[in-house]
mmCIF file of C-alpha atoms and ligand atoms in Angstrom:
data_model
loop_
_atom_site.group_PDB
_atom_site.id
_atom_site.type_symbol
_atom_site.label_atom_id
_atom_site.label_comp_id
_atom_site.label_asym_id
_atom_site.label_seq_id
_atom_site.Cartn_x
_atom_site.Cartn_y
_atom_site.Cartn_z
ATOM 1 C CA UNK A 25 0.000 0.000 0.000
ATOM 2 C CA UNK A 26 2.659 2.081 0.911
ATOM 3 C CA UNK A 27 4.698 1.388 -2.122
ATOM 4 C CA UNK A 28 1.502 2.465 -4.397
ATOM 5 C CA UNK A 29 1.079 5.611 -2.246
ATOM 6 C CA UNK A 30 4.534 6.735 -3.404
ATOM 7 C CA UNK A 31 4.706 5.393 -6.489
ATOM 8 C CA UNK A 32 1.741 7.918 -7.302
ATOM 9 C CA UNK A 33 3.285 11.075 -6.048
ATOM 10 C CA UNK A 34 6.990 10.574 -7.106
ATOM 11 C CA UNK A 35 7.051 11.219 -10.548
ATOM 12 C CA UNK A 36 9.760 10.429 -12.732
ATOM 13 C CA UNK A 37 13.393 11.804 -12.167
ATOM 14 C CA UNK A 38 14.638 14.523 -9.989
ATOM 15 C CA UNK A 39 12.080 17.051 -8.827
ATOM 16 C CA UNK A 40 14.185 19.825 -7.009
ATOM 17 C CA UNK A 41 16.233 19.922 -10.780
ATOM 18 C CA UNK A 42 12.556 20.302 -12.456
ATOM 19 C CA UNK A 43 11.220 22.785 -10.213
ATOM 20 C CA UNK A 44 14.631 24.804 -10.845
ATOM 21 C CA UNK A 45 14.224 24.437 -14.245
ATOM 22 C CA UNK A 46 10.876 25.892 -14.144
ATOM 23 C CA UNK A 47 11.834 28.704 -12.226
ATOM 24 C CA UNK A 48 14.186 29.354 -14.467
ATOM 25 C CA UNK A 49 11.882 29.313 -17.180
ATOM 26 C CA UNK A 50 9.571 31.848 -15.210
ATOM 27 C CA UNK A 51 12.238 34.453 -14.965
ATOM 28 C CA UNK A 52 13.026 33.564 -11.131
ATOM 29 C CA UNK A 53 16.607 33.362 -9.638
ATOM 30 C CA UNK A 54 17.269 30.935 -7.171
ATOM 31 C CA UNK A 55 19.456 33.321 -5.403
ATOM 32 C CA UNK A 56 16.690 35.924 -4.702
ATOM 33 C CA UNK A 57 13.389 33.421 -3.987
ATOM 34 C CA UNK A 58 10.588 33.553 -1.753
ATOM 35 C CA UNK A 59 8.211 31.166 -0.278
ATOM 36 C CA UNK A 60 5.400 32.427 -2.590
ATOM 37 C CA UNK A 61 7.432 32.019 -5.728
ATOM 38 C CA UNK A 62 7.507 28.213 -4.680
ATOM 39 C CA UNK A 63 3.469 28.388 -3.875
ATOM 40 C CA UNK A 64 1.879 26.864 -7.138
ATOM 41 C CA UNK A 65 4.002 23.459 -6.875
ATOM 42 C CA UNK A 66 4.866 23.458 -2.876
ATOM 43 C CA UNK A 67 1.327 24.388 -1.169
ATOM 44 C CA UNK A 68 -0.090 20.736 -2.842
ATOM 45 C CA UNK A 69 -3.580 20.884 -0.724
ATOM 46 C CA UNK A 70 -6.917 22.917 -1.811
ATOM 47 C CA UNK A 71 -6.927 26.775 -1.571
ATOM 48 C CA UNK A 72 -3.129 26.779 -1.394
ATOM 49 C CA UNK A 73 -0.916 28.888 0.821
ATOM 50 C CA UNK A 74 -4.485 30.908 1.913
ATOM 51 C CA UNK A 75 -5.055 27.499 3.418
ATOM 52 C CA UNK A 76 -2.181 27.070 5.558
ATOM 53 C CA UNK A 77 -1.670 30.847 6.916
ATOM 54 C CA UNK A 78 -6.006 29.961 7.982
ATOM 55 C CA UNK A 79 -4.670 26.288 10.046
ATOM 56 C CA UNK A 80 -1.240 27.962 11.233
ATOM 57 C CA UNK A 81 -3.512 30.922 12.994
ATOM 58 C CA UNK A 82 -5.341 28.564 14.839
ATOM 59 C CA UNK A 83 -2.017 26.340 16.334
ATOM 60 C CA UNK A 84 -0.779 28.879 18.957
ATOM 61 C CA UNK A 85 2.524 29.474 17.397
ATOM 62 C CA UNK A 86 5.347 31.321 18.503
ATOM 63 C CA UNK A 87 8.897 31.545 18.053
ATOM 64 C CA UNK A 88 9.714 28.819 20.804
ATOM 65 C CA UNK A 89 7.243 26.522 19.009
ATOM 66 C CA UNK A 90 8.592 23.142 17.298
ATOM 67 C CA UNK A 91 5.746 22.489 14.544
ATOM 68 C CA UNK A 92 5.096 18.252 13.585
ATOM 69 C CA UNK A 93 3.947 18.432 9.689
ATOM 70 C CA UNK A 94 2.848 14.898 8.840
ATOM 71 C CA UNK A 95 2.441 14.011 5.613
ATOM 72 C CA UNK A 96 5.062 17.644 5.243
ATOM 73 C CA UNK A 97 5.187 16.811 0.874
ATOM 74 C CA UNK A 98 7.411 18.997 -0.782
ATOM 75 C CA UNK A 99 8.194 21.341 2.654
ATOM 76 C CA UNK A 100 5.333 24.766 1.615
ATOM 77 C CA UNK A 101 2.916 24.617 4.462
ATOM 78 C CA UNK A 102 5.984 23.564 6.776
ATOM 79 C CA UNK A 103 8.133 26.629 5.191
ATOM 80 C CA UNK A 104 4.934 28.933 5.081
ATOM 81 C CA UNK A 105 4.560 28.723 8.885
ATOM 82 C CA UNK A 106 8.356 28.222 10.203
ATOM 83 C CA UNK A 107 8.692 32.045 8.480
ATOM 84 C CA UNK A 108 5.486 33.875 9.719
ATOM 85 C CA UNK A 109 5.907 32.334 13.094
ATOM 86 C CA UNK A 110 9.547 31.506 13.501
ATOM 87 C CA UNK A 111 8.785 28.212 14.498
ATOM 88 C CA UNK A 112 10.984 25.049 13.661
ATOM 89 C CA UNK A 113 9.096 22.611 11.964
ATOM 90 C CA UNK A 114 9.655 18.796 11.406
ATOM 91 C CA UNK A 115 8.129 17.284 8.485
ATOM 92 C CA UNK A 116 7.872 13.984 8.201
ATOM 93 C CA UNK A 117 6.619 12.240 4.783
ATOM 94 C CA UNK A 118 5.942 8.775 2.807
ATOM 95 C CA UNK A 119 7.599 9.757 -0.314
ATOM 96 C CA UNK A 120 11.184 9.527 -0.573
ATOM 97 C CA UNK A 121 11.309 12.129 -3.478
ATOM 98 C CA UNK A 122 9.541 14.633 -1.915
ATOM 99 C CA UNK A 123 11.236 14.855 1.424
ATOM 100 C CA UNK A 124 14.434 15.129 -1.177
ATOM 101 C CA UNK A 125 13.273 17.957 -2.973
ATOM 102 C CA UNK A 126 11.730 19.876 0.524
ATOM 103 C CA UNK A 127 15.046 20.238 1.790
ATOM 104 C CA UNK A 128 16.382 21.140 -0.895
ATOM 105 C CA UNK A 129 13.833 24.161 -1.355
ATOM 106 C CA UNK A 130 14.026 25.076 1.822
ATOM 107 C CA UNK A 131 17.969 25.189 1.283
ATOM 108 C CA UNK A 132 17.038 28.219 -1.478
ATOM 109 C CA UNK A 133 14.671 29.950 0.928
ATOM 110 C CA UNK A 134 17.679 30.256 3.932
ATOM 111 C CA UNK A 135 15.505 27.663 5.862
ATOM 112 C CA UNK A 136 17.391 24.745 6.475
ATOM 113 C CA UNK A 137 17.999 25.070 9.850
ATOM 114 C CA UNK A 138 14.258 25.994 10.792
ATOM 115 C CA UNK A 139 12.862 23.116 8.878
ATOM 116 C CA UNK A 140 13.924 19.155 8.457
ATOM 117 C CA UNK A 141 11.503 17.024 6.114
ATOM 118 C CA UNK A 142 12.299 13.232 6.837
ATOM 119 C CA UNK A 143 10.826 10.082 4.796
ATOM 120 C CA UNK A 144 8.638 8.175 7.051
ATOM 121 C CA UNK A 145 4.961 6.785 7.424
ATOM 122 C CA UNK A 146 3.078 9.246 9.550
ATOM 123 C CA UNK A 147 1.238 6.131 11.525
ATOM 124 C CA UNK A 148 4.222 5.221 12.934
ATOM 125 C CA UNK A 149 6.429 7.659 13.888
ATOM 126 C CA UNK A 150 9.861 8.497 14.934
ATOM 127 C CA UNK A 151 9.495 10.816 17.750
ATOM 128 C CA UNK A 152 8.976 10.253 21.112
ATOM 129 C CA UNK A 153 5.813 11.451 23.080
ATOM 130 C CA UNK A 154 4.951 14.931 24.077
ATOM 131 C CA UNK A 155 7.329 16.428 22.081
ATOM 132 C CA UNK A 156 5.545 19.050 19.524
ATOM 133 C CA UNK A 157 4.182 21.895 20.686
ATOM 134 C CA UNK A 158 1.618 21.634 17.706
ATOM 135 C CA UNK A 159 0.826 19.180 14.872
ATOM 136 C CA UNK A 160 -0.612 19.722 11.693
ATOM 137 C CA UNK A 161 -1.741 17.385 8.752
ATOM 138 C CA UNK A 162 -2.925 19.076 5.895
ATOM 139 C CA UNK A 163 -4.242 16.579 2.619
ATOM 140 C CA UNK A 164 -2.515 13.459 3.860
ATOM 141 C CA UNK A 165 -5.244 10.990 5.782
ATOM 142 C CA UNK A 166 -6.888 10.503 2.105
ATOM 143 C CA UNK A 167 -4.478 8.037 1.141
ATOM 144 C CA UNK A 168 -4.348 6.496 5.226
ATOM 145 C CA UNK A 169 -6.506 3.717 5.601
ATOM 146 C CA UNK A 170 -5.431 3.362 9.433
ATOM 147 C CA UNK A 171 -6.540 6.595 10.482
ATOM 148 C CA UNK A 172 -6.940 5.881 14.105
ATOM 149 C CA UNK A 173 -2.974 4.972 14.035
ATOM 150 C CA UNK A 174 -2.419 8.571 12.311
ATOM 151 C CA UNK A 175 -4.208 10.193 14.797
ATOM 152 C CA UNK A 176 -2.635 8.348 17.642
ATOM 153 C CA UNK A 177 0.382 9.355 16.764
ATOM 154 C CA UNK A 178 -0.056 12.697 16.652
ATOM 155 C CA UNK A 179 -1.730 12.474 19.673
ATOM 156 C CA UNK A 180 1.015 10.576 21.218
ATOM 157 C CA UNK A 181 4.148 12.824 19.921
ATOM 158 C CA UNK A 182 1.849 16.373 21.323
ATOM 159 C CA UNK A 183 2.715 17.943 24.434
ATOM 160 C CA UNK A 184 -0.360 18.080 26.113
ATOM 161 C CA UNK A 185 -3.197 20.703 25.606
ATOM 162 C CA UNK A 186 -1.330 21.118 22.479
ATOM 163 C CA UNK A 187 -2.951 22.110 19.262
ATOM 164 C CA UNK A 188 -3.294 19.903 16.529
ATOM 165 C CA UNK A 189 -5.512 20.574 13.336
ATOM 166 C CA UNK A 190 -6.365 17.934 10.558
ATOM 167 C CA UNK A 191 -7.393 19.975 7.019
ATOM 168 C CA UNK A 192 -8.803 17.316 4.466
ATOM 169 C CA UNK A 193 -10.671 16.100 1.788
ATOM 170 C CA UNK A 194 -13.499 14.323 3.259
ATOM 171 C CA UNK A 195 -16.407 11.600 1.180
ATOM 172 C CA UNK A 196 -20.212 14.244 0.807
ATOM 173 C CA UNK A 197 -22.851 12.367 0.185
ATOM 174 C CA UNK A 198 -23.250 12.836 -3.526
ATOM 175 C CA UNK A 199 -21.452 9.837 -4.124
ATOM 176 C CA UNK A 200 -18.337 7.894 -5.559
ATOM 177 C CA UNK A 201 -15.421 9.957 -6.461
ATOM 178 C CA UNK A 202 -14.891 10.610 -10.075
ATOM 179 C CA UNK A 203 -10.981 9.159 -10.463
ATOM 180 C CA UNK A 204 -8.124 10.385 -11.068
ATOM 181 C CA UNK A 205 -8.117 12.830 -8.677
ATOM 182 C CA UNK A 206 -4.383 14.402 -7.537
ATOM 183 C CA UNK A 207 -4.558 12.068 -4.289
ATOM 184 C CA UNK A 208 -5.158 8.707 -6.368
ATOM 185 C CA UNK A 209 -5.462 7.565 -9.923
ATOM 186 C CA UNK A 210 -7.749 4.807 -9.163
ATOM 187 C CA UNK A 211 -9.554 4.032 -5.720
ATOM 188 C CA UNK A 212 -7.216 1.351 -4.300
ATOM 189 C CA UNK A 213 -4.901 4.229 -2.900
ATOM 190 C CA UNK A 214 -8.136 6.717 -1.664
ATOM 191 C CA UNK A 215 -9.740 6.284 1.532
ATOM 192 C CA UNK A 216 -11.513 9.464 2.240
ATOM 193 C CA UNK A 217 -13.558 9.480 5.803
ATOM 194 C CA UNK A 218 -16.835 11.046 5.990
ATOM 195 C CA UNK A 219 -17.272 13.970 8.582
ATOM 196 C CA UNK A 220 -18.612 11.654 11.462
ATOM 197 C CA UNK A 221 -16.303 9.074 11.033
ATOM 198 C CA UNK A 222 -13.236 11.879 11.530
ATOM 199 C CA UNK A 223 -14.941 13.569 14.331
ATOM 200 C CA UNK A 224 -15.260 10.558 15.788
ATOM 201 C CA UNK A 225 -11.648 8.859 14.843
ATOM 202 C CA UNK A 226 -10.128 12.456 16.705
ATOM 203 C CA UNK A 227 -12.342 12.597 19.741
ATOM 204 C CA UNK A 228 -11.714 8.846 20.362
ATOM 205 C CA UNK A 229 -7.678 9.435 19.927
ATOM 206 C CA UNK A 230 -8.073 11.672 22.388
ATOM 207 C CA UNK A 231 -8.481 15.410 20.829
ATOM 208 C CA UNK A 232 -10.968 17.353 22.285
ATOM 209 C CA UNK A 233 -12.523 19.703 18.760
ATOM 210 C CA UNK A 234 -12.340 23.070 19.117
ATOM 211 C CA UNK A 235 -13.587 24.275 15.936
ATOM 212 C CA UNK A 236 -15.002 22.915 12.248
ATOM 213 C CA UNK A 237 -14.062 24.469 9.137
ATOM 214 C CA UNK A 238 -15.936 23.365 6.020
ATOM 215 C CA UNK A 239 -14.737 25.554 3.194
ATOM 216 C CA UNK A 240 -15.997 22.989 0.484
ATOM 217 C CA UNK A 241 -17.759 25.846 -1.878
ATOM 218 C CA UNK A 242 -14.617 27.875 -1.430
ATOM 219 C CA UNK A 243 -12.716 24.422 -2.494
ATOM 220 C CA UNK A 244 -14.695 24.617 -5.625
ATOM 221 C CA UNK A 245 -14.287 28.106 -7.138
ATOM 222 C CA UNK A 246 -10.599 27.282 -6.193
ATOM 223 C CA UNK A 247 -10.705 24.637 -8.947
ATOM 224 C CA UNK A 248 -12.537 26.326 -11.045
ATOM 225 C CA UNK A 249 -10.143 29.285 -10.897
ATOM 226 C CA UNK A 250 -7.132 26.380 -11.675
ATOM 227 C CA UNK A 251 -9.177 25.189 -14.718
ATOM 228 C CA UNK A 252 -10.118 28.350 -16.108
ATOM 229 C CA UNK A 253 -6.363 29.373 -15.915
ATOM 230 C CA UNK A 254 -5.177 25.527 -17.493
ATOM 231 C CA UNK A 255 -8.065 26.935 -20.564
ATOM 232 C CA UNK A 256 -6.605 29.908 -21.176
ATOM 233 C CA UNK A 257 -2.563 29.525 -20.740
ATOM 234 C CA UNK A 258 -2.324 26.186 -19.910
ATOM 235 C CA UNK A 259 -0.066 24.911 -17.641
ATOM 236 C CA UNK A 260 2.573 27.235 -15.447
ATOM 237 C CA UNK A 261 5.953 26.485 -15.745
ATOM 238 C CA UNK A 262 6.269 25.806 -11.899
ATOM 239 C CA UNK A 263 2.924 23.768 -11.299
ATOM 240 C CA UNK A 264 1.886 20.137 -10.067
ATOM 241 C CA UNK A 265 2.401 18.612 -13.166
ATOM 242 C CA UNK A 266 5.630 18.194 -12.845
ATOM 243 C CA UNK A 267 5.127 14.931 -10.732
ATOM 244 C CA UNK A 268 1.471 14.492 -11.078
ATOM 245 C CA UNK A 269 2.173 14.319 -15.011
ATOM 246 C CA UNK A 270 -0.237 14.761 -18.337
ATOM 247 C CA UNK A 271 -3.246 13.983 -16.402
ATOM 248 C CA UNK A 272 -3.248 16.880 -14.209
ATOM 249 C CA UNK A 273 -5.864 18.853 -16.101
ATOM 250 C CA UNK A 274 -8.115 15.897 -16.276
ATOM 251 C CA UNK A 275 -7.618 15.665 -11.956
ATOM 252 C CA UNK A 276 -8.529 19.516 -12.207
ATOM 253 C CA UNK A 277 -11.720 18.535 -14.457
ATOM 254 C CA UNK A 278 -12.735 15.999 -11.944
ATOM 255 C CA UNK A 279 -12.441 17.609 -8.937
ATOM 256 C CA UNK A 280 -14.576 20.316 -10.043
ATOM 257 C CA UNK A 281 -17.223 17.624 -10.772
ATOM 258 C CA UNK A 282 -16.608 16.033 -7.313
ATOM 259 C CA UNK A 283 -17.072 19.426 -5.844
ATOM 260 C CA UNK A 284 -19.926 20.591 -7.260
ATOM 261 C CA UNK A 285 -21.892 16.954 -7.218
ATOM 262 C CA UNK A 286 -21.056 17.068 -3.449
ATOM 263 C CA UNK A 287 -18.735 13.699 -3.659
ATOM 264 C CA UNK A 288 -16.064 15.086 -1.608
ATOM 265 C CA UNK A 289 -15.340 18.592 0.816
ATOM 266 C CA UNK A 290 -12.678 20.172 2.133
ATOM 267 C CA UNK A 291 -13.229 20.403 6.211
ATOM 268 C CA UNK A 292 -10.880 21.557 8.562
ATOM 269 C CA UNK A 293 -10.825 20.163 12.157
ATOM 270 C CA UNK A 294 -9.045 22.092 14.729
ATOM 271 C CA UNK A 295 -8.275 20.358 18.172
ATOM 272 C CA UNK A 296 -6.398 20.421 21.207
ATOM 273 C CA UNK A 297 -4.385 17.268 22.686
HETATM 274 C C1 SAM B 9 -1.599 15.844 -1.410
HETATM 275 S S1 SAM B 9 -0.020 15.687 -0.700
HETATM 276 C C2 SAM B 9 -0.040 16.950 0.547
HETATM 277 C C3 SAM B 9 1.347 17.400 0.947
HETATM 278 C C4 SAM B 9 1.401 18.557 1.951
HETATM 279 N N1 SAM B 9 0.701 18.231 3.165
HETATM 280 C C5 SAM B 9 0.849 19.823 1.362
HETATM 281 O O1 SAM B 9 -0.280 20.191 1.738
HETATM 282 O O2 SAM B 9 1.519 20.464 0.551
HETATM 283 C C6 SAM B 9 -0.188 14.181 0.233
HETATM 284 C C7 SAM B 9 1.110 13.720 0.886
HETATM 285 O O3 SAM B 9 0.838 12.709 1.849
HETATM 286 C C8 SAM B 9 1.937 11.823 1.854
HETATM 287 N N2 SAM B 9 1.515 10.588 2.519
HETATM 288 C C9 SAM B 9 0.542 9.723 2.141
HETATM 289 N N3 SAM B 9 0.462 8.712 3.021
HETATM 290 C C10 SAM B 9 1.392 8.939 3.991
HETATM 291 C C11 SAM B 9 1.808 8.259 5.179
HETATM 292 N N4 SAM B 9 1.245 7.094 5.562
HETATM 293 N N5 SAM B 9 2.790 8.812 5.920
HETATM 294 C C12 SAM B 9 3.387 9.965 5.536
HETATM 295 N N6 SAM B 9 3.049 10.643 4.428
HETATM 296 C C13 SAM B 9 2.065 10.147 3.667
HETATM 297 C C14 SAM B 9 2.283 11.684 0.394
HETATM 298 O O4 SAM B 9 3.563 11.177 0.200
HETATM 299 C C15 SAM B 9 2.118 13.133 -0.086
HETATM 300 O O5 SAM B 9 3.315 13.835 0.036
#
């Protein structure tokens, strides 16, 4: 399972070379980057970096603060937060490639020593307990069929009346998911929980819920946005399609389908440990 998970996401070659490349292309120099120049490839959940800066605001961060990113894919939400908040931020991720490429990106940006992305499963992981003073998982449980072991863990490794906050694409009621969609080509890899089966997989790992996001129609004039832009100049040199591949405009298609048929949303849970 594990295996397949990565084998979707990791593309084909080196990614850190291909997402310098594309800068290049786009008229940026490595030597003068930001974190927003990285945005359209690095922020890889729904509604972007907009997303993150909503989930960091709610985690109590502060410049003491060590940040646990699981699922942390190519380092933006874990680099988004470590510079607005000054908070060090382990990210910890399934795909080999990815945790690769994050530190090298985060090399560009000056943030090497503020933020470490290591390859690991997130349901099993290397840190002992109490030892983030937040937790964040933003797009990742979708491919975790053993959810309750996610949130254990994160449960586990949190200090306690820590905050820890879940953003994710969760199964509506309008149905099956239309596939591919950027999570999964085919369903074997997709286990999406409705929004009673995560309130209850949190509350029985022990987070109390503070607060319940659902930003679903948001989610879908975010997609719309992407596919109006993929119309009209087609893809950006620095996008998702440079692991996701050719079919990236046909995940676009489909997720504004599985929006607007109400097959999946976009909920964020915010809790404390
Ligand atoms: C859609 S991406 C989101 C990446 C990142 N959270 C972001 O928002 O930019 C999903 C990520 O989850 C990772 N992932 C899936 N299953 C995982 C697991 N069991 N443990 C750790 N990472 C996992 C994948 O490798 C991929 O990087």
């Amino acid at each position: 399972m594990n295996a397949d998970v990565e084998g979707h996401y990791k593309g084909e070659g080196n990614l850190a070379d291909k997402i310098a490349a594309g800068l290049e292309e786009s008229g940026k120099s490595l030597d003068d980057l930001k974190t927003t120049d990285l945005a359209t490839i690095d922020e890889f959940h729904i509604r972007g970096r907009k997303a993150t800066l909503e989930l960091g605001a709610q985690l109590n961060l502060g410049i003491n603060s060590r940040l646990l990113d699981l699922g942390s894919g190519l380092g933006g939400p874990a680099r988004t937060l470590a510079e607005t908040y000054g908070c060090d931020v382990d990210g910890i991720d399934l795909t080999a490639e990815f945790c690769n490429a994050a530190n090298v990106m985060s090399s560009w940006l000056g943030l090497t020593g503020k933020v470490y992305c290591q390859q690991g499963d997130a349901t099993d992981l290397p840190f002992p307990d109490d030892h983030f003073d937040a937790a964040m998982t933003i797009h990742v449980a979708m491919n975790i069929p053993s959810k309750d072991k996610l949130y254990s863990e994160a449960r586990r490794t949190l200090k306690p009346v820590g905050r820890f906050a879940a953003y994710d694409v969760i199964q509506g009621d309008g149905g099956d998911v239309h596939f591919p969609v950027p999570w999964a080509r085919e369903p074997a890899i997709s286990h999406l929980a409705t929004d009673d089966e995560m309130q209850s997989l949190l509350t029985q790992a022990g987070f109390r819920i503070l607060h319940i996001q659902d930003s679903s129609e948001e989610s879908l004039e975010w997609f719309e946005d992407r596919m109006k832009q993929l119309t009209d100049s087609g893809q950006p040199p620095v996008s998702f399609n440079a692991f996701l591949g050719h079919d990236y405009p046909v995940m676009v298609r489909n997720q504004v389908r599985n929006l607007a048929e109400g097959r999946i949303r976009t909920i964020a849970y915010v809790c404390e440990g």
